[in-house]
mmCIF file of C-alpha atoms and ligand atoms in Angstrom:
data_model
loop_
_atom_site.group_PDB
_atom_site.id
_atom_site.type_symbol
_atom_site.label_atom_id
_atom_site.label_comp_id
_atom_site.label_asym_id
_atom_site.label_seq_id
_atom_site.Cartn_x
_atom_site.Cartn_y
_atom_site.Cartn_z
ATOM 1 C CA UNK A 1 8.118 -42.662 14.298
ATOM 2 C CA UNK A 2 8.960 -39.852 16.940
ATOM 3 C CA UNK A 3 5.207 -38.726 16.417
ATOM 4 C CA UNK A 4 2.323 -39.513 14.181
ATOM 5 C CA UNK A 5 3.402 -37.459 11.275
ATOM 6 C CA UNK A 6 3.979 -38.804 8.029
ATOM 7 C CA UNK A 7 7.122 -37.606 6.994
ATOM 8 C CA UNK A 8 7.397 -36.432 3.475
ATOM 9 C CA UNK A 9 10.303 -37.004 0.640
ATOM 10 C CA UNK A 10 10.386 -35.235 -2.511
ATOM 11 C CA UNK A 11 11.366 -37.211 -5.331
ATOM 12 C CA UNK A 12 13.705 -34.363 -6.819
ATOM 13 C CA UNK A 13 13.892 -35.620 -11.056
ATOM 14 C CA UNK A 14 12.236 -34.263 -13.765
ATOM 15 C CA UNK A 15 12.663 -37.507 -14.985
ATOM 16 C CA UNK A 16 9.877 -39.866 -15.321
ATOM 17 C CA UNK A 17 11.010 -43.033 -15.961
ATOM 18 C CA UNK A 18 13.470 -42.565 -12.808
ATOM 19 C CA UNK A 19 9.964 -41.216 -10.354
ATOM 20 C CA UNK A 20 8.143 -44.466 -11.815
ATOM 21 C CA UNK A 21 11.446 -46.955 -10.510
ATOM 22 C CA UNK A 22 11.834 -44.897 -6.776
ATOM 23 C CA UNK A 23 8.103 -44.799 -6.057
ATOM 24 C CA UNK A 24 8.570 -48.703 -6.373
ATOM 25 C CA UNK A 25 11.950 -49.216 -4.963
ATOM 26 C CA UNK A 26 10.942 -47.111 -1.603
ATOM 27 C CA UNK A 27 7.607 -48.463 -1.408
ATOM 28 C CA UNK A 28 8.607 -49.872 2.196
ATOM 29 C CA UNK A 29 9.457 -46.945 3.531
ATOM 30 C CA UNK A 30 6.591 -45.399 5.458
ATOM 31 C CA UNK A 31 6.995 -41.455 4.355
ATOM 32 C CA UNK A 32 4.923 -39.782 1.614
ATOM 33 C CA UNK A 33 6.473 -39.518 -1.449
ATOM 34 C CA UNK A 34 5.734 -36.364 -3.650
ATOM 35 C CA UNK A 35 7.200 -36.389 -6.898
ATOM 36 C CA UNK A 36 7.934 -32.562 -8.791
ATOM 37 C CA UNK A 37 5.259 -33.011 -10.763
ATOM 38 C CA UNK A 38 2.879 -32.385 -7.903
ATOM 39 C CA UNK A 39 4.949 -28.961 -6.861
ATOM 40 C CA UNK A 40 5.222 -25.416 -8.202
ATOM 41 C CA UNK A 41 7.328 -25.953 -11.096
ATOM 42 C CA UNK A 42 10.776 -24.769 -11.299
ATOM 43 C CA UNK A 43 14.043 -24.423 -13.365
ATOM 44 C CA UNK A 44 16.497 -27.130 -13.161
ATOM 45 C CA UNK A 45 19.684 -26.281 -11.609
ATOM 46 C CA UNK A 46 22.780 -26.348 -13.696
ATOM 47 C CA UNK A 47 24.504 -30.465 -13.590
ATOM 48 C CA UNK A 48 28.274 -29.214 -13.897
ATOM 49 C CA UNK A 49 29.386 -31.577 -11.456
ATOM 50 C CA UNK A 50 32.490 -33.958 -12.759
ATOM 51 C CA UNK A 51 30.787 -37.179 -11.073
ATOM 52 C CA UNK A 52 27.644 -38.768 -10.676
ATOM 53 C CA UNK A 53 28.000 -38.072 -6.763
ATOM 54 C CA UNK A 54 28.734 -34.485 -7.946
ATOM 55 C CA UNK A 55 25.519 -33.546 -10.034
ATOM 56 C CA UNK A 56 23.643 -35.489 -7.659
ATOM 57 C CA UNK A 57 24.531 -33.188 -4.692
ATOM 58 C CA UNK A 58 23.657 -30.671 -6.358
ATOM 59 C CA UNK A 59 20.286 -31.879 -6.921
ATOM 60 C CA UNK A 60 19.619 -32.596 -3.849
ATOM 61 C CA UNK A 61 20.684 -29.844 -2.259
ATOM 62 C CA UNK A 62 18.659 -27.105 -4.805
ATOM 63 C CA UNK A 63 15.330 -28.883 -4.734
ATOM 64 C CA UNK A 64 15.596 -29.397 -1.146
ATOM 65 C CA UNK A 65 16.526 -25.849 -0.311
ATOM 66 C CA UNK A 66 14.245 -24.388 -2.492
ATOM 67 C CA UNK A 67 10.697 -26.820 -1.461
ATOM 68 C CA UNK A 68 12.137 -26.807 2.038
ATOM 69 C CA UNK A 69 11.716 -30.777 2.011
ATOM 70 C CA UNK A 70 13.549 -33.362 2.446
ATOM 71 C CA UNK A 71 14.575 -34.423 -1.274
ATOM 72 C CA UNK A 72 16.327 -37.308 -2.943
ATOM 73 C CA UNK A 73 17.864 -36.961 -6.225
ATOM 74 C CA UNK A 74 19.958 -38.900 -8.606
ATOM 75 C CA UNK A 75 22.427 -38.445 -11.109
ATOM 76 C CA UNK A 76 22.943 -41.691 -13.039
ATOM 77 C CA UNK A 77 24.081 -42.355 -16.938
ATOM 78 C CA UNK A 78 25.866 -44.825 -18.967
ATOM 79 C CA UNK A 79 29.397 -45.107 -19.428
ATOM 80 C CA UNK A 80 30.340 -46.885 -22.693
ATOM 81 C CA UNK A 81 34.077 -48.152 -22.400
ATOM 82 C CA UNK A 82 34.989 -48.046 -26.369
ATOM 83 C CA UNK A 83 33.737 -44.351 -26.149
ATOM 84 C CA UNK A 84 35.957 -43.051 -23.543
ATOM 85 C CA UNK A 85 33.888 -43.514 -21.062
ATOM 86 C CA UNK A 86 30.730 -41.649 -22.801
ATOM 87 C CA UNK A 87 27.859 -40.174 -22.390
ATOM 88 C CA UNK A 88 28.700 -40.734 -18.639
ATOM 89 C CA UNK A 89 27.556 -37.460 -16.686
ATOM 90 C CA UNK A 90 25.792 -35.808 -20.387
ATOM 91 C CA UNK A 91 23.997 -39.251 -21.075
ATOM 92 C CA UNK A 92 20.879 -36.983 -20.587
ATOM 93 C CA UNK A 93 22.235 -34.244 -23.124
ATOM 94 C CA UNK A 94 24.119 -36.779 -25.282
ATOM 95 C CA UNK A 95 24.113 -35.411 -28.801
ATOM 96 C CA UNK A 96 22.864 -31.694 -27.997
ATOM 97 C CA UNK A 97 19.420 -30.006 -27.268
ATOM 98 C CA UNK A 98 15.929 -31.301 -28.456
ATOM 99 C CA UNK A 99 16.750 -34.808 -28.952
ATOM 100 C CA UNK A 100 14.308 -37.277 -27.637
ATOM 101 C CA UNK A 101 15.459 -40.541 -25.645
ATOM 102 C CA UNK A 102 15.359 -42.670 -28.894
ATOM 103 C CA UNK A 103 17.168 -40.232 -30.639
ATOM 104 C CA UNK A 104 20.229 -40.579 -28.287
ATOM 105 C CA UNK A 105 19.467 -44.110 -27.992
ATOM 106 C CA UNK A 106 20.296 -44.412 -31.905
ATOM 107 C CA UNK A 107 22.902 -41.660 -31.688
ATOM 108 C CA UNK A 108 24.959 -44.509 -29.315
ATOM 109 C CA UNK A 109 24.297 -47.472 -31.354
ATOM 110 C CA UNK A 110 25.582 -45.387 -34.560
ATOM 111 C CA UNK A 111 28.842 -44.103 -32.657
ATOM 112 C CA UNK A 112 29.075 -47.945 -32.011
ATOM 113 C CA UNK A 113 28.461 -49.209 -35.497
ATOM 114 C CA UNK A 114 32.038 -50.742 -35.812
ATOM 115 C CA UNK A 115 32.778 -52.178 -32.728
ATOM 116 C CA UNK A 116 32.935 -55.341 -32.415
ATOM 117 C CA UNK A 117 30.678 -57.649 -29.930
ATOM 118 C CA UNK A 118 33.842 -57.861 -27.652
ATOM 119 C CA UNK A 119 34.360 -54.144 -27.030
ATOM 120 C CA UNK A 120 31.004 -53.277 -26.458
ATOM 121 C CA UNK A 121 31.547 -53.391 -22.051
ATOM 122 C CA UNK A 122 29.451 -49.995 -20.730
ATOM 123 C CA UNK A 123 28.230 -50.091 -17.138
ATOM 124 C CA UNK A 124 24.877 -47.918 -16.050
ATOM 125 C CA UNK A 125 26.045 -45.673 -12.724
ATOM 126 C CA UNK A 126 23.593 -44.041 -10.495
ATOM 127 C CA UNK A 127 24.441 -41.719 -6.992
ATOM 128 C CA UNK A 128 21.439 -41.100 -5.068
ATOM 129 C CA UNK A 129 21.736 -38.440 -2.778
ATOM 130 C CA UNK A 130 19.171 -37.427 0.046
ATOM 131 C CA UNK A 131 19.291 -34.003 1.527
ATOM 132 C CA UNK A 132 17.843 -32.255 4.578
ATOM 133 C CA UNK A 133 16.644 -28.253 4.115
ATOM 134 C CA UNK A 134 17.722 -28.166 8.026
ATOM 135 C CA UNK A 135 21.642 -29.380 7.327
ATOM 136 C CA UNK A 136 24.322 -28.125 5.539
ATOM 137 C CA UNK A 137 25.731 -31.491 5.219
ATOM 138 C CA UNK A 138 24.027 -33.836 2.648
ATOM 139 C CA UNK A 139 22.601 -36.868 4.904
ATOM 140 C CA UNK A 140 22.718 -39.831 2.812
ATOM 141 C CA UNK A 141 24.569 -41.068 -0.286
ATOM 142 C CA UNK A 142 25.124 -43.936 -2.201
ATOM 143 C CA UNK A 143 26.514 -45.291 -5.364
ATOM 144 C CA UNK A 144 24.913 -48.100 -7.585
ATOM 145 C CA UNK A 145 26.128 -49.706 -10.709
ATOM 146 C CA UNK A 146 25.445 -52.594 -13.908
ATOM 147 C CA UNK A 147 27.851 -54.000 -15.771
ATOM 148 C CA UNK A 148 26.735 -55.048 -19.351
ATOM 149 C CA UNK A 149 27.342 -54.938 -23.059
ATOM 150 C CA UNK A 150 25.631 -52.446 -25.587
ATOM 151 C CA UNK A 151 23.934 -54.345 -28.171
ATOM 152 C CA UNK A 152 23.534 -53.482 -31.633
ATOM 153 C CA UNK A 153 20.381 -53.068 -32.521
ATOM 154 C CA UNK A 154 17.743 -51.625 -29.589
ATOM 155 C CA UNK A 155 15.256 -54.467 -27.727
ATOM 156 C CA UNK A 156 12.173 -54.219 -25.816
ATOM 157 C CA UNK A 157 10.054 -51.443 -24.872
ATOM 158 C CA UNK A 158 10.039 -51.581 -21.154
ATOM 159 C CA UNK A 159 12.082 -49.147 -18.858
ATOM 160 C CA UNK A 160 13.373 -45.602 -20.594
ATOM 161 C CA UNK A 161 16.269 -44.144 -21.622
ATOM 162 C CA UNK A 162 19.387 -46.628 -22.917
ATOM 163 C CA UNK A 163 17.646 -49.350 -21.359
ATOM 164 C CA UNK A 164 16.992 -51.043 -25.180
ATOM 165 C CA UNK A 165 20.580 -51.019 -25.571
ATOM 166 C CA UNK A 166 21.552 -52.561 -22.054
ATOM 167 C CA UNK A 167 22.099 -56.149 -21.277
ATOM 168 C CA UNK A 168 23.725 -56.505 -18.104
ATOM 169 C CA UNK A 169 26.367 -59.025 -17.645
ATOM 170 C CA UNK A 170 25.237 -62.552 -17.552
ATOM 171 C CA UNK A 171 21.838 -61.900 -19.527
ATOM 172 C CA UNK A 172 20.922 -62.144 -22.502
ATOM 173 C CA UNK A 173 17.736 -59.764 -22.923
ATOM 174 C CA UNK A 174 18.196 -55.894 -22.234
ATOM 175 C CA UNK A 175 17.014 -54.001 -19.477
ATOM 176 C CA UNK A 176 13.838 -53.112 -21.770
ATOM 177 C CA UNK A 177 13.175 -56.477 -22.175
ATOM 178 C CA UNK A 178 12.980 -57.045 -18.548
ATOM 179 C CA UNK A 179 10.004 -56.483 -16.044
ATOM 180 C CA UNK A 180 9.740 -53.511 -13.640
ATOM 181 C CA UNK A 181 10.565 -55.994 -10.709
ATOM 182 C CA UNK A 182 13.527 -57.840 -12.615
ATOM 183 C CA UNK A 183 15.367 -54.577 -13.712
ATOM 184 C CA UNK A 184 14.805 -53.174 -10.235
ATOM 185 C CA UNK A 185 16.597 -56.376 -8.622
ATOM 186 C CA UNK A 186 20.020 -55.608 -10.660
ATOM 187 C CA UNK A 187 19.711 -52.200 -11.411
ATOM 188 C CA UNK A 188 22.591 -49.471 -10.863
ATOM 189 C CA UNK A 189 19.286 -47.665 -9.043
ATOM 190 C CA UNK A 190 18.091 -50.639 -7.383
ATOM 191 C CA UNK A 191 21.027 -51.334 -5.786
ATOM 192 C CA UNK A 192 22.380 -47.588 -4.561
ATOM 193 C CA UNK A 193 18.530 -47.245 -3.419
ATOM 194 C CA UNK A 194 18.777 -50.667 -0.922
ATOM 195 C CA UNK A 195 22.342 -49.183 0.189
ATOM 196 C CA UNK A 196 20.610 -46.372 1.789
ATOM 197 C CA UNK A 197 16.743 -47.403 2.088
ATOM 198 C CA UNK A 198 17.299 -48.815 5.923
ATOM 199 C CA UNK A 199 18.738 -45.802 7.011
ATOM 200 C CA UNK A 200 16.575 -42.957 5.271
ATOM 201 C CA UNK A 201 13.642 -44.991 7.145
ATOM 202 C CA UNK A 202 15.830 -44.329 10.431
ATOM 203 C CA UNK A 203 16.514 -41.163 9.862
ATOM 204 C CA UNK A 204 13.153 -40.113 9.020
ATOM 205 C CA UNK A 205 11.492 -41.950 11.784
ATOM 206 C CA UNK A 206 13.660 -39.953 14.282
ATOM 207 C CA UNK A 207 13.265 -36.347 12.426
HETATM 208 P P1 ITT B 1 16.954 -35.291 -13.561
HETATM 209 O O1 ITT B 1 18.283 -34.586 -13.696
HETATM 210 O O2 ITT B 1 15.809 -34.334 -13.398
HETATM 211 O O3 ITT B 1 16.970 -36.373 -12.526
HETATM 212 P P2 ITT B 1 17.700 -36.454 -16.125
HETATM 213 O O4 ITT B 1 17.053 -37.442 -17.042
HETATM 214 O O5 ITT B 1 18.249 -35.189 -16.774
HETATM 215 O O6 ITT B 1 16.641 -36.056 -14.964
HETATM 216 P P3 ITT B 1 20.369 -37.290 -15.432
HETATM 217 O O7 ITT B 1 21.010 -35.966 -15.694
HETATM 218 O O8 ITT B 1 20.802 -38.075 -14.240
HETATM 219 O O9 ITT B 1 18.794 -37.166 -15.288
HETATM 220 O O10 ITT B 1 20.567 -38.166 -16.741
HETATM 221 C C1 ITT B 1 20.355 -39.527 -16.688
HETATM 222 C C2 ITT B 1 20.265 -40.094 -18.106
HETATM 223 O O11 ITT B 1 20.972 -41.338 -18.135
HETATM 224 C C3 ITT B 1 18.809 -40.425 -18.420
HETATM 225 O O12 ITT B 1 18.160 -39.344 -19.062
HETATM 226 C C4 ITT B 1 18.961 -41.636 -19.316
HETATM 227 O O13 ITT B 1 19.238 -41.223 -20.620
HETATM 228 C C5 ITT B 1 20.203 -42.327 -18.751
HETATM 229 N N1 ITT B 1 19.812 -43.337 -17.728
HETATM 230 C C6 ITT B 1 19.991 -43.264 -16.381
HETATM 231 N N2 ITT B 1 19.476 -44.340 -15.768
HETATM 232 C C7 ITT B 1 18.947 -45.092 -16.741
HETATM 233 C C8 ITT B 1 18.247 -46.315 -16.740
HETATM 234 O O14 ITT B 1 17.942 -46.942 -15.590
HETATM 235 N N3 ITT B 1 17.854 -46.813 -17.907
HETATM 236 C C9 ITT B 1 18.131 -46.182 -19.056
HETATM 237 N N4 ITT B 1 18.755 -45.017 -19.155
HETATM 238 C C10 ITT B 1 19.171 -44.465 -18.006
#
């Protein structure tokens, strides 16, 4: 580091299940990581981004803007091939307000009810985008992704979200049947997090 300050990143996701995975997938990175939950709460901005990248730039830049912090956010969702390419960007709104995760999670495996094994390709996406409250310009991005198969019936308890419906190509258990350390190795966040983990410690080492 420049100096002996401990830089700090805000975790920008009102998600929990995706703080839990970045608190362990940027565990090498020597800044302080502050999740939302430990600042003033505020209203989520509007995703109406058409991309992944899109929402997650906008994210980034709100929270980051708004803490004045440095801030990392991430858009990610699962595209399902025999639905058009759905939930995609809404898989967090899939099937309207005041659903829970398992009630979306069943909402996908009914809409999938009569397709067969074959057609069942979907592929988890994730941009992670980190942004600066000194720069216009957003200062990191990357793009991660999973190919799998949706199953039919939903498996294992571990991870959140789709995650019992999500067994990534060459598996055979979902992503909830997995440990913490296996999903993170293959993940669609794993891998868009070690894309840009080197140079976020750069960056923030020279700030
Ligand atoms: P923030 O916007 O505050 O980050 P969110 O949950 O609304 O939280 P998104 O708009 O990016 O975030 O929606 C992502 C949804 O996609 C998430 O709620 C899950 O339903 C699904 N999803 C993303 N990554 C997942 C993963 O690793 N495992 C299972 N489901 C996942």
């Amino acid at each position: 580091m420049s100096d002996d300050k401990v830089r700090r990143v805000l975790i920008a996701t009102q998600n929990s299940g995706k703080v839990n995975e970045f608190r362990r997938l940027l565990r090498s990175i020597p800044a302080d990581f502050v999740g939302l939950g430990d600042l003033p709460e505020v209203a989520a901005p509007e995703e109406d981004g058409d991309t992944f990248l899109d929402n997650a730039t906008i994210k980034a830049r709100f929270y980051s803007q708004h803490f004045g912090e440095i801030a990392l956010a991430d858009d990610s969702g699962l595209v399902v091939d025999a639905l058009n390419g759905a939930p995609g960007v809404h898989s967090a709104r899939y099937g309207g307000d005041g659903l829970t995760d398992r009630d979306r999670l069943n909402l996908l495996l009914e809409n999938l009810k009569d397709v067969p094994a074959e057609q069942r390709s979907a592929r988890f996406e994730c941009a992670v985008v980190v942004a600066d409250p000194d720069s216009e310009d957003i200062i990191l991005h990357a793009i991660g992704t999973i190919e799998g198969m949706i199953t039919f019936e939903p498996r294992g308890s571990n991870g959140f979200g789709y995650d019992p419906a999500f067994v990534p190509q060459g598996e055979t258990r979902t992503t909830a049947e997995m440990s913490a350390t296996e999903k993170d190795s293959l993940s669609h966040r794993g891998r868009a997090v070690r894309a840009i983990a080197h140079e976020l410690s750069t960056y923030l080492s020279h700030r």
